[in-house]
XYZ file of C-alpha atoms in Angstrom:
688
model
C -13.912 -29.720 88.644
C -14.979 -25.753 89.637
C -14.582 -23.489 86.742
C -11.360 -21.626 86.701
C -11.822 -18.050 86.249
C -10.377 -17.533 82.288
C -8.436 -14.601 81.485
C -9.709 -11.764 79.171
C -7.847 -12.282 75.597
C -7.424 -9.190 74.284
C -6.787 -8.897 70.074
C -4.842 -5.336 69.814
C -2.936 -3.190 72.249
C -5.644 -0.042 72.156
C -8.010 -3.231 74.021
C -5.804 -4.084 76.506
C -4.914 0.224 77.081
C -8.713 0.500 77.498
C -9.516 -2.582 79.788
C -6.348 -1.298 82.053
C -7.901 2.253 82.358
C -11.272 0.916 83.067
C -9.738 -0.388 86.442
C -7.366 1.667 88.598
C -4.724 -1.043 89.547
C -4.221 -4.332 87.951
C -3.078 -7.619 89.788
C -1.087 -10.692 88.578
C -3.545 -13.734 88.007
C -4.266 -15.852 91.506
C -3.919 -19.286 91.715
C -5.726 -19.643 95.960
C -8.921 -21.173 94.513
C -7.061 -23.164 92.331
C -6.472 -26.924 93.451
C -3.008 -28.818 93.662
C -1.904 -30.785 91.028
C -2.918 -34.592 92.031
C 0.631 -36.397 93.668
C 2.095 -38.651 91.238
C 0.567 -42.589 90.758
C 1.744 -44.624 93.228
C 4.082 -47.794 91.292
C 2.610 -51.664 92.781
C 5.578 -53.910 93.604
C 6.267 -56.399 92.080
C 6.804 -60.113 93.654
C 10.049 -61.297 92.054
C 10.355 -65.502 92.963
C 13.310 -65.835 94.994
C 14.958 -69.998 95.015
C 17.104 -69.903 97.825
C 19.917 -72.356 96.926
C 18.839 -74.738 100.287
C 15.703 -75.591 99.604
C 14.732 -78.919 99.220
C 12.772 -78.393 96.280
C 13.858 -75.347 93.859
C 10.865 -75.530 92.091
C 8.491 -74.139 94.367
C 8.640 -70.125 94.853
C 8.724 -69.176 98.373
C 6.858 -65.460 99.723
C 9.158 -62.633 100.040
C 7.815 -59.738 101.520
C 6.832 -56.838 99.319
C 8.804 -53.845 98.766
C 7.194 -50.670 100.740
C 5.275 -48.086 99.035
C 7.128 -44.307 98.430
C 5.781 -41.588 100.365
C 4.057 -39.456 98.360
C 4.641 -35.260 99.024
C 1.793 -33.390 100.707
C -0.278 -30.551 98.864
C 1.215 -28.454 101.970
C 5.175 -29.321 101.418
C 4.359 -28.015 97.658
C 7.564 -25.358 97.727
C 6.141 -22.889 95.273
C 8.324 -20.249 93.785
C 7.921 -16.617 95.223
C 5.284 -14.375 93.579
C 5.938 -11.555 90.924
C 5.450 -8.198 92.486
C 2.104 -7.173 92.008
C 2.748 -3.900 88.796
C 1.032 -0.691 89.349
C 1.026 2.514 87.686
C -0.008 4.822 90.381
C 3.929 6.580 90.786
C 4.189 6.696 86.859
C 0.639 8.110 86.143
C -0.834 10.597 88.971
C -3.901 10.497 89.962
C -5.169 14.058 88.746
C -3.736 13.380 84.824
C -5.922 11.174 83.284
C -3.839 8.315 81.148
C -2.787 9.950 77.431
C -3.780 8.192 74.446
C -2.150 7.144 71.472
C -2.678 8.873 68.821
C -2.112 8.395 65.141
C 0.962 9.924 63.066
C -0.953 12.686 60.848
C -0.211 12.154 56.938
C 2.757 14.245 54.904
C 0.289 16.215 52.534
C -0.013 15.434 49.182
C 2.020 16.608 46.280
C 0.911 18.796 43.809
C -1.336 17.835 40.608
C 0.388 18.217 37.635
C -2.384 20.538 35.270
C -2.163 22.884 32.449
C -2.238 25.871 34.497
C 1.261 24.579 36.238
C 4.294 26.902 35.518
C 6.463 25.946 32.791
C 10.137 25.533 33.134
C 12.206 28.940 31.971
C 13.694 28.568 28.104
C 17.490 28.333 28.064
C 19.305 31.571 25.989
C 19.967 30.918 22.916
C 22.873 29.378 21.361
C 25.664 31.266 20.013
C 26.561 30.652 16.148
C 29.730 30.095 15.330
C 31.589 29.467 11.833
C 32.891 25.601 12.057
C 30.601 23.011 14.648
C 34.429 21.455 15.214
C 36.573 22.262 17.940
C 39.719 24.253 16.810
C 43.180 23.364 18.755
C 44.825 26.569 20.829
C 41.216 27.977 20.971
C 39.619 28.901 24.123
C 36.869 26.690 25.809
C 34.941 25.845 28.861
C 35.990 23.817 31.883
C 33.500 21.432 30.034
C 34.655 21.158 26.618
C 37.236 18.348 25.769
C 38.457 18.519 22.480
C 39.638 15.042 22.710
C 36.326 13.493 24.398
C 34.841 15.692 21.378
C 36.793 14.318 18.535
C 36.057 10.869 19.451
C 32.238 11.097 18.349
C 33.549 12.214 15.009
C 33.785 9.222 11.902
C 36.626 9.666 9.276
C 34.438 10.709 6.785
C 32.923 13.800 8.596
C 35.911 14.971 9.663
C 37.722 14.723 6.265
C 34.472 16.786 4.608
C 34.773 19.849 7.385
C 38.733 19.696 6.797
C 37.956 19.566 3.339
C 35.701 22.754 3.019
C 37.324 24.527 5.667
C 40.884 24.574 4.427
C 40.072 27.566 2.344
C 38.078 29.344 4.728
C 39.841 31.508 7.802
C 38.195 30.230 11.151
C 37.334 33.905 13.386
C 36.821 32.969 17.235
C 34.265 35.316 19.297
C 37.043 37.592 20.338
C 37.472 38.463 16.079
C 41.395 36.938 16.713
C 42.112 33.734 13.289
C 42.612 30.627 15.017
C 44.492 27.727 12.640
C 43.419 26.647 9.595
C 43.050 22.907 9.432
C 45.745 20.282 7.631
C 44.258 20.014 3.697
C 42.782 16.481 3.126
C 45.281 13.282 2.707
C 47.282 12.919 -0.480
C 48.740 9.606 -1.809
C 50.390 11.181 -4.383
C 53.089 12.586 -2.116
C 53.766 8.793 -0.214
C 57.883 8.304 -0.730
C 58.205 5.241 -3.060
C 58.414 1.569 -1.200
C 61.493 -0.352 -0.688
C 62.482 -3.035 -3.434
C 62.006 -6.583 -2.562
C 63.687 -8.947 -2.261
C 62.974 -10.543 -5.185
C 63.048 -7.543 -7.337
C 66.617 -7.131 -5.909
C 67.382 -10.651 -7.273
C 66.098 -10.074 -10.448
C 67.838 -6.712 -10.809
C 71.471 -7.955 -9.514
C 70.625 -11.110 -12.597
C 70.041 -8.290 -15.533
C 73.142 -6.843 -14.174
C 74.926 -10.095 -14.180
C 73.512 -11.078 -17.701
C 74.436 -7.012 -19.037
C 77.737 -7.956 -17.931
C 78.118 -10.879 -19.532
C 76.727 -9.279 -23.049
C 79.435 -6.559 -22.330
C 82.171 -8.710 -21.338
C 80.621 -10.402 -24.565
C 79.968 -7.799 -26.867
C 82.624 -4.902 -25.356
C 82.232 -2.467 -28.688
C 78.541 -2.075 -27.816
C 77.180 0.750 -26.062
C 76.357 0.749 -22.454
C 73.102 -0.135 -21.197
C 71.611 2.977 -19.613
C 70.339 2.286 -15.926
C 66.652 1.629 -15.135
C 65.167 3.321 -12.462
C 61.751 2.778 -10.747
C 58.749 4.002 -12.306
C 57.922 8.013 -11.996
C 54.607 8.860 -9.633
C 52.314 10.229 -11.513
C 52.557 14.135 -11.536
C 49.129 15.901 -9.300
C 48.289 17.796 -12.687
C 47.806 14.742 -14.681
C 45.165 13.494 -11.888
C 41.927 13.953 -12.416
C 40.220 16.653 -10.109
C 37.974 15.528 -6.963
C 34.418 16.033 -7.168
C 32.339 18.371 -4.741
C 29.456 16.007 -4.855
C 32.009 13.510 -3.776
C 33.008 13.592 -0.140
C 34.956 10.194 -0.223
C 38.337 9.704 -0.220
C 40.137 8.150 -3.284
C 39.078 4.232 -2.820
C 42.791 2.220 -1.682
C 44.407 -0.030 -4.450
C 43.149 -3.806 -3.931
C 46.830 -5.702 -1.593
C 48.006 -8.389 -3.175
C 47.383 -11.543 -2.163
C 49.871 -13.290 0.112
C 51.482 -16.418 -1.163
C 50.375 -20.063 0.059
C 51.871 -20.914 3.650
C 54.198 -23.089 2.879
C 53.937 -26.600 5.284
C 55.857 -26.479 8.772
C 57.065 -30.235 8.288
C 59.435 -30.782 5.023
C 57.560 -33.317 2.688
C 59.145 -35.381 0.074
C 57.154 -33.641 -2.367
C 56.458 -30.282 -3.244
C 52.564 -29.515 -2.102
C 52.402 -25.780 -4.291
C 54.600 -27.272 -7.514
C 54.137 -23.331 -9.335
C 55.300 -21.538 -6.118
C 59.004 -20.436 -6.726
C 60.685 -20.888 -3.532
C 63.114 -18.081 -2.779
C 66.872 -18.924 -2.276
C 68.154 -19.975 1.940
C 71.071 -18.812 2.909
C 74.383 -20.698 1.922
C 75.491 -22.868 4.324
C 78.993 -24.089 5.456
C 80.794 -26.801 2.678
C 80.193 -29.913 4.384
C 81.145 -33.619 2.499
C 78.963 -35.266 0.718
C 77.626 -39.454 1.353
C 77.766 -40.568 -2.369
C 74.336 -41.328 -4.478
C 71.570 -43.930 -4.037
C 72.477 -46.958 -6.648
C 75.022 -47.162 -9.592
C 74.925 -43.303 -10.893
C 77.825 -42.009 -9.331
C 79.920 -39.295 -10.697
C 84.073 -39.847 -10.548
C 85.899 -39.095 -7.263
C 88.022 -36.023 -7.089
C 90.683 -36.060 -5.347
C 90.626 -34.130 -1.887
C 92.205 -31.033 -1.874
C 96.002 -30.836 -0.312
C 96.970 -28.936 2.945
C 97.599 -25.517 2.787
C 101.815 -25.039 2.866
C 103.845 -24.622 6.049
C 105.193 -21.234 5.806
C 108.722 -20.500 5.752
C 109.043 -16.669 6.899
C 108.697 -17.507 10.613
C 110.956 -21.033 10.720
C 114.173 -20.286 12.774
C 117.147 -21.054 11.111
C 119.409 -24.212 12.070
C 122.000 -22.107 13.681
C 119.796 -19.834 15.794
C 118.319 -22.994 17.589
C 121.685 -24.723 18.114
C 122.533 -21.158 19.700
C 119.263 -21.132 21.743
C 120.045 -25.231 23.269
C 123.381 -24.156 23.325
C 123.395 -20.874 25.555
C 119.767 -22.386 27.364
C 117.680 -19.258 26.469
C 114.790 -21.740 24.396
C 111.193 -20.232 25.035
C 109.135 -22.698 26.495
C 105.577 -21.810 25.422
C 103.152 -20.476 27.660
C 100.319 -22.569 27.115
C 100.380 -26.366 28.282
C 98.597 -27.592 25.441
C 100.287 -27.688 21.825
C 98.216 -24.798 19.276
C 96.623 -26.558 17.434
C 97.813 -27.090 13.693
C 96.039 -27.142 10.453
C 92.149 -27.078 10.466
C 91.522 -28.862 13.637
C 87.815 -28.379 14.705
C 86.722 -28.557 18.379
C 85.982 -32.564 18.370
C 89.708 -33.202 17.312
C 91.117 -30.728 19.593
C 93.871 -31.810 22.349
C 92.262 -30.649 25.197
C 94.450 -32.712 27.784
C 96.034 -29.815 29.157
C 92.777 -27.776 30.040
C 91.650 -30.917 31.154
C 94.810 -31.882 33.808
C 94.364 -28.428 35.031
C 91.088 -28.543 35.649
C 91.301 -32.122 37.870
C 93.988 -29.827 40.071
C 92.243 -27.877 41.737
C 89.627 -29.487 43.599
C 87.047 -27.286 46.109
C 88.535 -28.393 49.138
C 91.333 -26.320 48.039
C 90.196 -23.228 47.599
C 90.721 -19.704 49.638
C 87.263 -18.308 51.147
C 88.590 -15.231 50.139
C 88.279 -14.051 46.301
C 87.258 -17.631 45.441
C 85.959 -16.587 41.314
C 89.137 -14.518 41.209
C 91.460 -17.201 42.231
C 89.517 -19.917 40.151
C 89.580 -17.531 37.314
C 93.735 -16.730 37.367
C 94.741 -20.865 38.296
C 92.400 -22.100 35.389
C 92.774 -20.314 33.094
C 96.297 -18.715 33.168
C 98.231 -20.994 31.499
C 97.027 -20.231 28.288
C 96.413 -17.901 25.822
C 93.685 -19.152 23.746
C 89.954 -18.311 24.801
C 89.249 -21.858 23.384
C 91.442 -23.525 26.151
C 90.677 -21.207 29.042
C 86.709 -22.212 28.135
C 87.673 -26.012 28.286
C 89.182 -25.578 31.479
C 86.247 -24.338 33.548
C 83.901 -26.419 31.778
C 85.510 -28.864 32.758
C 86.223 -27.595 36.545
C 82.634 -28.215 36.587
C 82.359 -31.594 35.915
C 84.487 -32.577 38.635
C 83.201 -30.024 41.419
C 79.378 -29.863 41.546
C 76.653 -32.260 41.970
C 73.362 -31.703 40.537
C 70.778 -30.767 43.750
C 68.250 -33.752 43.210
C 66.952 -32.491 46.779
C 66.029 -29.213 45.804
C 65.316 -30.508 42.521
C 62.621 -32.638 43.331
C 61.025 -31.278 46.013
C 61.034 -27.698 44.880
C 63.105 -26.271 47.535
C 66.006 -25.011 45.521
C 67.821 -22.473 46.991
C 67.627 -18.644 45.482
C 69.440 -15.930 45.928
C 73.171 -17.771 46.099
C 76.478 -16.131 44.904
C 78.429 -18.756 42.970
C 80.857 -18.639 45.829
C 77.992 -19.871 47.698
C 77.109 -22.531 45.129
C 81.014 -23.552 44.402
C 81.068 -24.623 48.064
C 77.910 -25.868 48.936
C 78.852 -28.077 45.676
C 74.863 -28.782 44.803
C 73.678 -26.359 42.252
C 70.852 -27.081 39.192
C 71.031 -25.897 35.573
C 70.756 -21.956 36.624
C 73.462 -22.480 39.230
C 76.179 -24.007 37.081
C 75.418 -21.316 34.331
C 76.077 -18.848 36.801
C 79.346 -19.923 37.702
C 80.561 -20.870 34.891
C 79.951 -17.249 33.911
C 81.252 -15.800 37.391
C 85.183 -17.318 36.493
C 84.481 -16.765 32.585
C 84.180 -12.755 33.258
C 86.958 -13.022 35.847
C 89.292 -14.376 33.237
C 88.737 -11.898 30.709
C 86.089 -13.797 28.542
C 83.090 -12.674 27.188
C 80.110 -14.963 28.482
C 76.160 -14.800 28.794
C 74.324 -16.323 30.700
C 71.114 -17.997 28.731
C 67.437 -19.222 29.903
C 65.639 -20.827 27.836
C 63.182 -24.362 26.839
C 65.662 -27.568 26.714
C 64.607 -30.803 25.981
C 65.921 -32.588 29.201
C 65.074 -34.590 31.727
C 61.141 -35.669 31.418
C 60.633 -34.391 28.029
C 58.762 -36.959 25.167
C 58.426 -35.568 21.905
C 55.613 -34.996 20.332
C 53.038 -37.951 19.522
C 51.425 -37.124 15.692
C 48.387 -34.730 16.111
C 49.062 -33.816 19.634
C 48.530 -29.939 20.039
C 51.799 -27.664 20.091
C 52.239 -26.571 24.626
C 52.983 -23.337 25.092
C 56.588 -21.894 25.300
C 57.602 -21.923 28.906
C 61.413 -21.743 29.985
C 62.883 -24.476 32.190
C 66.876 -24.638 31.665
C 69.545 -21.969 31.366
C 72.948 -22.569 29.727
C 76.181 -20.165 28.555
C 77.266 -18.723 25.596
C 81.299 -17.906 25.628
C 83.383 -16.062 23.184
C 86.262 -18.681 21.473
C 88.765 -18.354 19.481
C 88.517 -16.478 15.930
C 85.866 -14.302 18.247
C 83.193 -16.820 17.597
C 80.212 -17.482 20.028
C 80.084 -20.988 20.987
C 76.860 -22.245 23.102
C 78.373 -24.840 26.077
C 75.927 -26.274 28.669
C 78.164 -26.945 31.366
C 75.148 -28.384 33.445
C 74.795 -31.261 31.427
C 78.773 -31.413 30.462
C 78.566 -32.633 34.291
C 76.117 -35.357 34.455
C 72.942 -36.358 33.911
C 69.353 -37.314 35.316
C 68.497 -41.254 34.565
C 65.502 -43.240 34.604
C 65.504 -44.087 38.052
C 65.795 -40.245 39.425
C 69.514 -40.235 40.856
C 71.850 -38.601 39.237
C 75.151 -39.869 37.552
C 78.423 -38.193 37.404
C 79.137 -38.672 33.581
C 81.446 -36.360 31.535
C 79.652 -35.113 28.259
C 82.319 -33.516 26.222
C 79.806 -33.318 23.123
C 78.394 -30.706 25.179
C 81.220 -28.615 24.738
C 82.423 -29.259 20.851
C 79.128 -29.928 19.296
C 78.421 -26.934 16.840
C 75.593 -24.365 17.809
C 72.974 -26.044 14.961
C 73.671 -29.094 17.083
C 73.141 -28.284 20.225
C 70.326 -25.521 19.444
C 68.067 -28.889 18.395
C 67.603 -29.309 22.479
C 68.575 -25.280 23.002
C 65.455 -22.655 22.901
C 66.713 -19.323 24.196
C 64.014 -17.253 25.512
C 66.097 -14.577 24.066
C 65.807 -15.168 20.050
C 69.785 -13.294 20.085
C 71.318 -16.387 21.383
C 70.924 -19.002 18.769
C 74.336 -18.313 17.272
C 73.414 -20.146 14.070
C 76.285 -19.789 11.768
C 73.315 -19.320 8.894
C 71.818 -16.923 10.541
C 68.250 -18.331 10.862
C 66.221 -17.408 13.817
C 63.724 -20.735 14.312
C 60.501 -20.325 15.930
C 58.960 -22.605 18.874
C 56.904 -24.568 16.540
C 59.852 -25.832 14.371
C 61.890 -26.366 17.691
C 59.400 -28.272 19.692
C 58.343 -30.824 16.834
C 62.227 -30.896 15.661
C 62.247 -34.267 12.915
C 59.560 -36.399 14.868
C 60.726 -39.223 17.473
C 64.267 -39.882 16.866
C 65.453 -43.791 15.730
C 67.354 -45.276 18.691
C 71.105 -44.610 18.936
C 73.078 -46.575 21.308
C 75.958 -45.495 23.490
C 78.645 -47.213 22.288
C 78.288 -45.735 18.406
C 80.046 -42.204 20.012
C 82.839 -44.041 21.501
C 83.205 -45.336 17.642
C 83.247 -41.395 16.496
C 79.985 -41.451 14.523
C 77.617 -38.966 14.367
C 74.591 -39.202 15.311
C 72.711 -36.332 13.805
C 74.184 -38.270 10.689
C 71.961 -40.948 10.794
C 69.170 -41.617 7.541
C 66.197 -42.118 7.743
C 66.015 -39.254 10.871
C 63.085 -40.846 12.039
C 62.114 -43.559 14.645
C 59.289 -45.746 11.788
C 60.077 -46.756 8.427
C 56.608 -47.562 6.165
C 56.830 -51.692 4.751
C 54.922 -50.980 1.404
C 56.225 -47.584 0.349
C 57.366 -49.190 -2.680
C 60.854 -47.260 -2.378
C 64.289 -47.643 -2.169
C 65.843 -46.955 1.821
C 68.724 -45.267 2.358
C 70.618 -46.319 5.217
C 73.649 -43.437 6.022
C 75.993 -41.673 9.084
C 79.095 -40.195 9.160
C 81.953 -39.764 11.560
C 81.330 -36.486 13.339
C 84.513 -35.083 12.028
C 86.536 -34.910 8.583
C 89.036 -35.521 11.284
C 88.587 -37.978 13.405
C 91.209 -41.230 13.044
C 89.624 -43.873 14.842
C 93.606 -45.157 15.874
C 94.508 -41.905 17.409
C 91.027 -40.780 19.014
C 89.339 -44.315 18.716
C 90.208 -47.311 20.056
C 91.900 -49.014 16.871
C 90.837 -49.812 13.040
C 87.634 -48.973 12.329
C 84.558 -51.775 12.547
C 82.824 -52.841 9.832
C 78.748 -52.623 10.161
C 75.908 -54.594 8.932
C 72.293 -53.917 8.654
C 69.789 -57.151 10.455
C 66.905 -57.619 7.848
C 64.118 -59.088 8.561
C 63.134 -60.490 4.799
C 60.165 -60.157 2.603
C 57.468 -60.647 4.499
C 60.229 -61.519 7.664
C 60.963 -64.729 7.105
C 64.518 -64.624 5.619
C 66.881 -62.888 7.803
C 70.047 -61.529 6.789
C 73.027 -58.872 7.352
C 73.852 -56.480 4.532
C 77.331 -54.764 5.131
C 77.811 -50.991 4.693
C 79.540 -49.228 1.957
C 82.196 -46.897 3.194
C 84.671 -43.876 1.244
C 85.743 -43.347 4.475
C 83.505 -40.460 6.266
C 80.002 -41.797 5.109
C 78.597 -45.859 5.147
C 75.570 -46.137 3.458
C 73.225 -49.526 1.925
C 70.562 -49.043 -0.508
C 67.788 -52.023 1.165
C 64.010 -51.532 -0.974
C 61.424 -51.357 1.953
C 59.582 -54.496 1.029
C 62.985 -56.356 2.100
C 63.479 -55.143 4.929
C 60.697 -57.382 7.022
C 56.986 -57.478 7.888
C 54.828 -54.327 10.215
C 56.139 -54.858 13.882
C 59.813 -55.452 13.712
C 63.043 -53.923 14.167
C 66.129 -53.058 11.614
C 69.026 -52.368 13.409
C 72.985 -51.814 12.041
C 75.371 -53.619 14.049
C 79.372 -53.107 14.609
C 81.198 -56.898 13.997
C 82.974 -56.408 16.933
C 84.798 -59.868 16.295
C 84.615 -63.045 14.470
C 85.682 -66.400 14.870
C 86.683 -64.937 19.090
C 89.623 -62.190 17.347
C 89.116 -58.558 17.121
C 87.435 -57.440 14.060
C 88.932 -54.309 13.720
C 90.143 -53.256 10.023
C 87.225 -56.396 8.574
C 86.604 -54.899 5.253
C 83.043 -56.123 3.011
C 85.254 -58.927 0.761
C 86.216 -60.363 4.122
C 82.693 -60.937 5.777
C 80.797 -61.552 2.428
C 83.790 -64.850 2.240
C 83.543 -65.748 5.430
C 79.783 -65.180 5.762
C 77.905 -68.393 7.154
C 81.108 -70.407 8.032
C 82.676 -68.338 11.149
C 81.323 -67.123 14.368
C 80.933 -63.643 14.913
C 79.567 -61.151 17.613
C 77.960 -57.625 17.025
C 77.539 -54.438 19.093
C 74.189 -52.171 18.159
C 74.841 -49.118 17.190
C 71.315 -47.427 16.116
C 67.834 -48.695 15.259
C 64.490 -48.353 13.727
C 60.892 -50.140 13.764
C 58.864 -51.561 10.667
C 55.098 -50.021 10.379
């Protein structure tokens, strides 16, 4: 192979420019002396034996003509790309001018070195002396000065020291005008006396009561002089402050706080030496008899108040009215309550019947809220009956929006009239509709937001952390007879969501008549002013969320018998077997006015406790004692059964296939084990 001229290799740009200067013109490297590349190798044709189907001997391989060779390309036929244009510098650089050479950029001048001969910076003018180093409020200052930023760097002790030293000195500014003086040092003797504490007030009241008793016992004794609060020491008796010590006098030590009370009630007091403060007086309530045989003699119930005779019409007036046909018909549909009837026993048949006569399909599209307020509340004078009519109407004409609740697509910003005609709402919609109708009827009503222990709520396990406060529910408070604020929940009173995630429309009147203290166990308002408890107490979030712990199992049939779930004892769902104590099982009626024959289905049932015996080997049914209002039984814990078993209270419903209403304890014990009977569950506990 002939030698191919190699191109020179340049390492730098300067060498390349020097080489171009040596030649006048330069051309692209020529490829005329190079040989063309050799043609690609020709593939040899391979003979593939082919067996003819008609050949007598298929094992022989007949010869096949070889494939013709692939024609090779001629060297002259190779198409080459057109050559690049020749680069020349004749047009760029004229012949009479030489090629410009590259010159390096001159370096920057060096920085002057610092030496002793260098000129020093001019000295600052001397500062003008002032009579004090602290800024005086109200004095003229420059634009860069700031009293606030300066005072933030001055400590309290240095400010007090400067203030005390300059309190007696007149401060003057630069122009000679007098400035404001600093106030004198803080004097604690001038503070007003603290108000008396609650314990001091109670001690003073006891003292006065004792003195009053002594005066009544001995009227000839001179009256005792009133003892006022101790006087503060005069300023002249205080020692003068030392000039050497500039620190303020030490404050008296703060009294230690009393020990913290437990968040949940315990059986035995943890702090026996601490005197507990008496709470507010609770309303009178009928108490159950004491356990075992230590019971006081029965006290006869007070007689009802006498009937007022001054307003009773005479017989002649009644006869004359009936004869002339001018007898006055009461405006209210339901008769007014006679005597101390509570909301539980009150007859609401009038408001409930009126509420059922006005379905949504009969309402006008214009001014719907005022129309409902007129037809529901117009027939009644009592605010309680008006509030009950609206409560019952919401049950008949509104359903819970299950789809919107579970899919988080509840329509917001809907008016109460739009929610009424849609027929669906969540708790917020129920509360808004109730408030709108109540206000249109002239009732005082508010909407309350907060937390409700409703669908999806579970009691906290032992030792679990307390969750943060949240708001997930809405309800109302309305002013009823006597100006009393009553908490009601129209949403929970209309129905509830079941475990199947479906809405069950079931009227729950207890959400209207239960006391505020009972409803407050499952309703916690965000605004603490909306508890409306009779004792005026405000619960904390911790007390509300903990409650009484997991509650016992309470069956629905017990409500039909007029039994109070919240009077149930024991209050916890578990009973320890080896506690060594006597367990009291008790519950009461929902109200002292409850009559099982008038308000229920007949005479009262007999209730028994099903126990498993010691170590769970002997089952028995122990009847409960009763005084007509309370039911109770005292059983040792060891005789209840073994851990893991269940204790249940039953009602004896039939005896020998006959209704057992009115069955007494003596008759049950006489016929026990000799006849067949059926039971209905009331409540249950677990043994641990």
